[in-house]
Every structure is written in structure tokens, then in C-alpha cells.
Short mmCIF file of N, CA and C in Angstrom, two decimals:
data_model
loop_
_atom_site.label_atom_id
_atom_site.label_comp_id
_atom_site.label_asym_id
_atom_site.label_seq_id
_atom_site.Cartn_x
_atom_site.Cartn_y
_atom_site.Cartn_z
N UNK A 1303 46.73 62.20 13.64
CA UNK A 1303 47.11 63.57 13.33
C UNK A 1303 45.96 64.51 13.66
N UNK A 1304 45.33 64.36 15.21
CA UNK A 1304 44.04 65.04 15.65
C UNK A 1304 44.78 66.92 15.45
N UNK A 1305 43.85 67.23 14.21
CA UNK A 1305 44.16 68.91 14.68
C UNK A 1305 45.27 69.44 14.10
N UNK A 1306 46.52 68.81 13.11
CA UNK A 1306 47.62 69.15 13.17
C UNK A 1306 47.95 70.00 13.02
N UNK A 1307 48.95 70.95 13.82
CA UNK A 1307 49.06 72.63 13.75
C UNK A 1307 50.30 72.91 13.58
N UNK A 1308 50.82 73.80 13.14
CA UNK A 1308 52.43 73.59 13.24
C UNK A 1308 52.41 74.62 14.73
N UNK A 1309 51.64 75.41 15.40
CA UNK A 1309 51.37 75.79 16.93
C UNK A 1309 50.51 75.83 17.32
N UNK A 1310 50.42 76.47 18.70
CA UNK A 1310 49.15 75.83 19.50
C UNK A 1310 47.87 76.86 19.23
N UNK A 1311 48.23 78.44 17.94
CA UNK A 1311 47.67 79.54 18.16
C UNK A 1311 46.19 79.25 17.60
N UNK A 1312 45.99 78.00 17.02
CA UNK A 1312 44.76 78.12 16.44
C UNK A 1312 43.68 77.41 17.50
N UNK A 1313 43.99 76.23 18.38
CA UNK A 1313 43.68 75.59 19.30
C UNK A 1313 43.50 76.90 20.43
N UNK A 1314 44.47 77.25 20.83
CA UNK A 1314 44.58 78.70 21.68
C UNK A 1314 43.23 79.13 21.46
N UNK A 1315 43.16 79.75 20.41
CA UNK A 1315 41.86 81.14 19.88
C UNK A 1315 40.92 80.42 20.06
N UNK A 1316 40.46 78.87 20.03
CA UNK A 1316 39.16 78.74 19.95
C UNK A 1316 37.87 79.28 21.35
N UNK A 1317 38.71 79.14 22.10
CA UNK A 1317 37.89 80.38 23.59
C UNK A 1317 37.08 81.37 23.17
N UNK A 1318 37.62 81.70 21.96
CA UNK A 1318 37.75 83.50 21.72
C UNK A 1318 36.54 83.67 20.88
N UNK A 1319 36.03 82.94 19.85
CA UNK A 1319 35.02 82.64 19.21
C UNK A 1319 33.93 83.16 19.93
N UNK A 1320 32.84 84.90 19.34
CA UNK A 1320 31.94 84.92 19.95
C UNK A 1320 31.09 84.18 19.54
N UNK A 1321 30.78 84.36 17.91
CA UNK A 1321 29.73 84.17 16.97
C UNK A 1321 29.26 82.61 16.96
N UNK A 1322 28.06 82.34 17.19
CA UNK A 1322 27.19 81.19 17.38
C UNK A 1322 28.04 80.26 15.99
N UNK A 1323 28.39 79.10 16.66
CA UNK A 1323 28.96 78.18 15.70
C UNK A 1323 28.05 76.72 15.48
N UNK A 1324 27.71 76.01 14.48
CA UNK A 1324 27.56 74.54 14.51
C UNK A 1324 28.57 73.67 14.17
N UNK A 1325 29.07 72.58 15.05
CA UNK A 1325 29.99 71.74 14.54
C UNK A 1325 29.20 70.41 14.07
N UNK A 1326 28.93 70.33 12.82
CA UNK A 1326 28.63 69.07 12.70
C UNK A 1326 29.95 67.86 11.78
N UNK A 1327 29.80 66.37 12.60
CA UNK A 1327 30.88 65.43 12.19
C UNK A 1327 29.78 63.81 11.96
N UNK A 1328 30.38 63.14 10.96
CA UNK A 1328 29.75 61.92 11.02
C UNK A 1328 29.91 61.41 12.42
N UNK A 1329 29.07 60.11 13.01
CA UNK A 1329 29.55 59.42 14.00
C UNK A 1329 30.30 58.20 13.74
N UNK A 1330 30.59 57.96 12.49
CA UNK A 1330 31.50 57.57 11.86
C UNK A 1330 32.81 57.56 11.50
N UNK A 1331 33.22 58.94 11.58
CA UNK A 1331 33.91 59.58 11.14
C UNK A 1331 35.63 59.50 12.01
N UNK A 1332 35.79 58.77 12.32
CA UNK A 1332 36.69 58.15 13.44
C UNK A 1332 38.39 58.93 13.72
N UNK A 1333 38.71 59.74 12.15
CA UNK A 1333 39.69 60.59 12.35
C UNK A 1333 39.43 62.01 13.34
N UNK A 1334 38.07 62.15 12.83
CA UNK A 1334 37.66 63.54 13.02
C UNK A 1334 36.52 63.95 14.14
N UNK A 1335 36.35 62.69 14.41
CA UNK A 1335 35.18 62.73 15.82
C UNK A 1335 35.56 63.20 17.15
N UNK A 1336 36.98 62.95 17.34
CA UNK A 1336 37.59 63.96 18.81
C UNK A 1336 37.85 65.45 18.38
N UNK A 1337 37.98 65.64 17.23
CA UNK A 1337 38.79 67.11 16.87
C UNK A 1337 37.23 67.68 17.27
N UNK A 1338 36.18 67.36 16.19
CA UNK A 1338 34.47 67.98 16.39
C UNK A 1338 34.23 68.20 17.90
N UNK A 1339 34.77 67.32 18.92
CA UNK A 1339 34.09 67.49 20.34
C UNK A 1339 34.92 68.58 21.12
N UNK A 1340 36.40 68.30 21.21
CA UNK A 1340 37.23 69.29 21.73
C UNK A 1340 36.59 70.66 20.88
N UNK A 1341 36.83 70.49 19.65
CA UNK A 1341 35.68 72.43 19.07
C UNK A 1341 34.87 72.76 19.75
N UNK A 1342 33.94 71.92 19.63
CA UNK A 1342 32.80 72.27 20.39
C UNK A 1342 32.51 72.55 21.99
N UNK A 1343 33.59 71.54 22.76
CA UNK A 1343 33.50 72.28 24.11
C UNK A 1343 34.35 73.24 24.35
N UNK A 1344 35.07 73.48 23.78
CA UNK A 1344 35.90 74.97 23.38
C UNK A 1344 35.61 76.33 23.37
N UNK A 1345 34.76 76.02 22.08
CA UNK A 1345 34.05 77.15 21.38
C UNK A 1345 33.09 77.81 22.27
N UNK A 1346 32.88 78.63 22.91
CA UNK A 1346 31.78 78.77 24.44
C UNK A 1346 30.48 78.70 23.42
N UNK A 1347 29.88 79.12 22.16
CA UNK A 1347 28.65 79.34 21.67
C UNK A 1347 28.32 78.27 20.58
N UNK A 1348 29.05 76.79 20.82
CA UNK A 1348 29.25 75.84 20.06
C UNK A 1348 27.89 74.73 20.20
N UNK A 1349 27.66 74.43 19.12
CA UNK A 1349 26.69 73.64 19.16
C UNK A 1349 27.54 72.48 18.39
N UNK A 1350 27.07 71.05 19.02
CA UNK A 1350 27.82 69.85 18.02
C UNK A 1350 26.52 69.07 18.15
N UNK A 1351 26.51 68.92 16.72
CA UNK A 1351 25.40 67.50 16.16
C UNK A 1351 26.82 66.54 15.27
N UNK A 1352 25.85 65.35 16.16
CA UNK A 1352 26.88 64.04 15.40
C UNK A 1352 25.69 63.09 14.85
N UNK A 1353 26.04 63.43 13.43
CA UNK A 1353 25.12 62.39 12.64
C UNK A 1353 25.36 60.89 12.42
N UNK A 1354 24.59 59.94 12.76
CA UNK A 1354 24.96 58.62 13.16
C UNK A 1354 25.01 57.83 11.67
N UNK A 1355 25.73 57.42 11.36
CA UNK A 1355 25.79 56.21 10.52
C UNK A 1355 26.82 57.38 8.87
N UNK A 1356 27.25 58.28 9.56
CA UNK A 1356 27.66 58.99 8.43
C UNK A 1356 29.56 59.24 8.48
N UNK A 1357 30.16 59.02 7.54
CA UNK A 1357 31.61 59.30 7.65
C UNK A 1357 31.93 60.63 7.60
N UNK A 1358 32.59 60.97 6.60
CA UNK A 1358 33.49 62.42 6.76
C UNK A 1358 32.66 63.04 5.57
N UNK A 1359 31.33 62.64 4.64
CA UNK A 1359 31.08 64.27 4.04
C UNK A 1359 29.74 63.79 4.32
N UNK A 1360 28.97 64.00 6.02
CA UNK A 1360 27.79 63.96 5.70
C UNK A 1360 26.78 64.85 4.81
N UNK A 1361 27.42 66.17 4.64
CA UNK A 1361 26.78 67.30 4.17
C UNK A 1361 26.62 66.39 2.53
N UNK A 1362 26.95 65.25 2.00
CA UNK A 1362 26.59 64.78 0.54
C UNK A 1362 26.04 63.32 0.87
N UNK A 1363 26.28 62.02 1.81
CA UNK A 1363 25.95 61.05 2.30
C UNK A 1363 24.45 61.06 3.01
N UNK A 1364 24.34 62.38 4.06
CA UNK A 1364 23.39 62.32 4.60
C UNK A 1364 22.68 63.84 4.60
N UNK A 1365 22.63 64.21 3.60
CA UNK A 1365 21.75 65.12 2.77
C UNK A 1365 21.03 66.45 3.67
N UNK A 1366 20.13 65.10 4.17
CA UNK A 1366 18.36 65.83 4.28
C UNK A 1366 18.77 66.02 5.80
N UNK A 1367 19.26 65.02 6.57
CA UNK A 1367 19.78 65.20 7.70
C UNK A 1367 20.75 66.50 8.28
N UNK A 1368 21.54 66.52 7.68
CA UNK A 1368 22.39 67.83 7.46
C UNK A 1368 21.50 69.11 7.34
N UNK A 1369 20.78 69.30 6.11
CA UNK A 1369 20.45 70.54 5.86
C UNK A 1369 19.64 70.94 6.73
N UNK A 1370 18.66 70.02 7.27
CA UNK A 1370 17.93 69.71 8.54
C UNK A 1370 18.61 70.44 9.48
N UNK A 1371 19.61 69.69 9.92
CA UNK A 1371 20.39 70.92 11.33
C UNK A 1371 21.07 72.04 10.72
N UNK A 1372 21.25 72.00 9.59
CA UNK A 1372 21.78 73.31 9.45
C UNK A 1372 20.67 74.75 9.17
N UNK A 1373 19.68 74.51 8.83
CA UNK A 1373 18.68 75.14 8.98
C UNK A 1373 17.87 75.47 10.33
N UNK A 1374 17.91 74.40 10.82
CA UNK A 1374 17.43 74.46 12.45
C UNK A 1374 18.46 75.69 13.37
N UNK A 1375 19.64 75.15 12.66
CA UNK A 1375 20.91 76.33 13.58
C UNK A 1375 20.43 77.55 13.17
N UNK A 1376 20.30 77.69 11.85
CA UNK A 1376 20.30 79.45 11.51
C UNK A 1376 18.92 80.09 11.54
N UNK A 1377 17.99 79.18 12.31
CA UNK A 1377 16.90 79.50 12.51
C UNK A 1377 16.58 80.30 14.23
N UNK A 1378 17.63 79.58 14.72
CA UNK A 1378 17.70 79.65 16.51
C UNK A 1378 19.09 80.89 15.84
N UNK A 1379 19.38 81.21 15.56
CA UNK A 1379 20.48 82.07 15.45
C UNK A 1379 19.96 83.46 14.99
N UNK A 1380 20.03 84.58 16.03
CA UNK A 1380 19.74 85.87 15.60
C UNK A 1380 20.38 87.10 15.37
N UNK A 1381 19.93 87.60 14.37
CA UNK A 1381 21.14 88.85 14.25
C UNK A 1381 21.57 89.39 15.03
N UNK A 1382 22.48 89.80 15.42
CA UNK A 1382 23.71 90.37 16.82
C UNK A 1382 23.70 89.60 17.70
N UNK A 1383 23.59 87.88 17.44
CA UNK A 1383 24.05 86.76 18.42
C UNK A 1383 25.31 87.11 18.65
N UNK A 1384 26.52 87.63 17.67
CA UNK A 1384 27.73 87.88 18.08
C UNK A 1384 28.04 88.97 18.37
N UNK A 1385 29.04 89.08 19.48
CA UNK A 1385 29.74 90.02 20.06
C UNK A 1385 30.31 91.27 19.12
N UNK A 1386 29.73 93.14 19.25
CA UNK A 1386 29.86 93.63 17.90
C UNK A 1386 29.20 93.76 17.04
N UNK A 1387 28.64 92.84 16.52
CA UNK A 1387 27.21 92.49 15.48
C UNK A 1387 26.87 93.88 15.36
#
């Protein structure tokens, strides 16, 4: 059930996305590991980290790792990265 939509409008929009995104997914995570990659090559300002040895809530499994890239993202991320800003 990769993505399930009842249409295609949300899959559609992901092009449209200016604002700097991180996709992060376990590499574990085996439902949700194609949905994370199609986002991310989608998304034109997409960044994907795949954390290895982690399932579906690395953000509580793999902690330090997580906050790690998520800090790293909003560090490389500057005000009026997005379109408008």
C-alpha cells in the first residue's frame, strides 16, 4: 500500500515543493523505504538520509543519529531558501 491516495493530487504536487525538505526513513523500514526515495527524487530541494539498522520510528530507536541530521539540515538551511520567503 506504497503511498495510498484515494488520487494522484498529492503525488502530482510533490514537483511543486519549493521549501528545502529532509526525508529521513529507517533502512529497515521495508514498507516505507520506496515511498522516502520516490519523495525525495520528486521533491526538486529534497534531501534523503537513510538511517541503517533503524525501522519506522528512527526519530525514538536511533535518537542521536536523527537529531544529528536533523540539525545538520537546519543548519545548511537559510532563511528565504524558499520560494517567497
Amino acid at each position: 500500500h506504497l503511498m495510498t491516495q484515494q488520487d494522484s493530487h498529492v503525488l502530482e504536487s510533490l514537483g511543486s515543493i519549493v521549501s528545502p525538505v529532509l526525508v529521513i526513513v529507517g533502512g529497515d523500514d521495508e514498507p516505507f523505504l520506496a515511498g522516502a526515495h520516490y519523495m525525495a527524487e520528486k521533491i526538486p530541494s529534497a534531501t534523503l538520509e537513510v538511517i541503517d539498522g533503524a525501522q519506522h520510528a528512527p526519530n525514538i530507536t536511533h535518537a542521536d543519529q536523527f537529531n544529528e541530521l536533523v540539525i545538520g539540515f537546519l543548519r545548511q538551511v537559510e532563511p528565504g531558501d524558499a520560494e517567497g520567503a
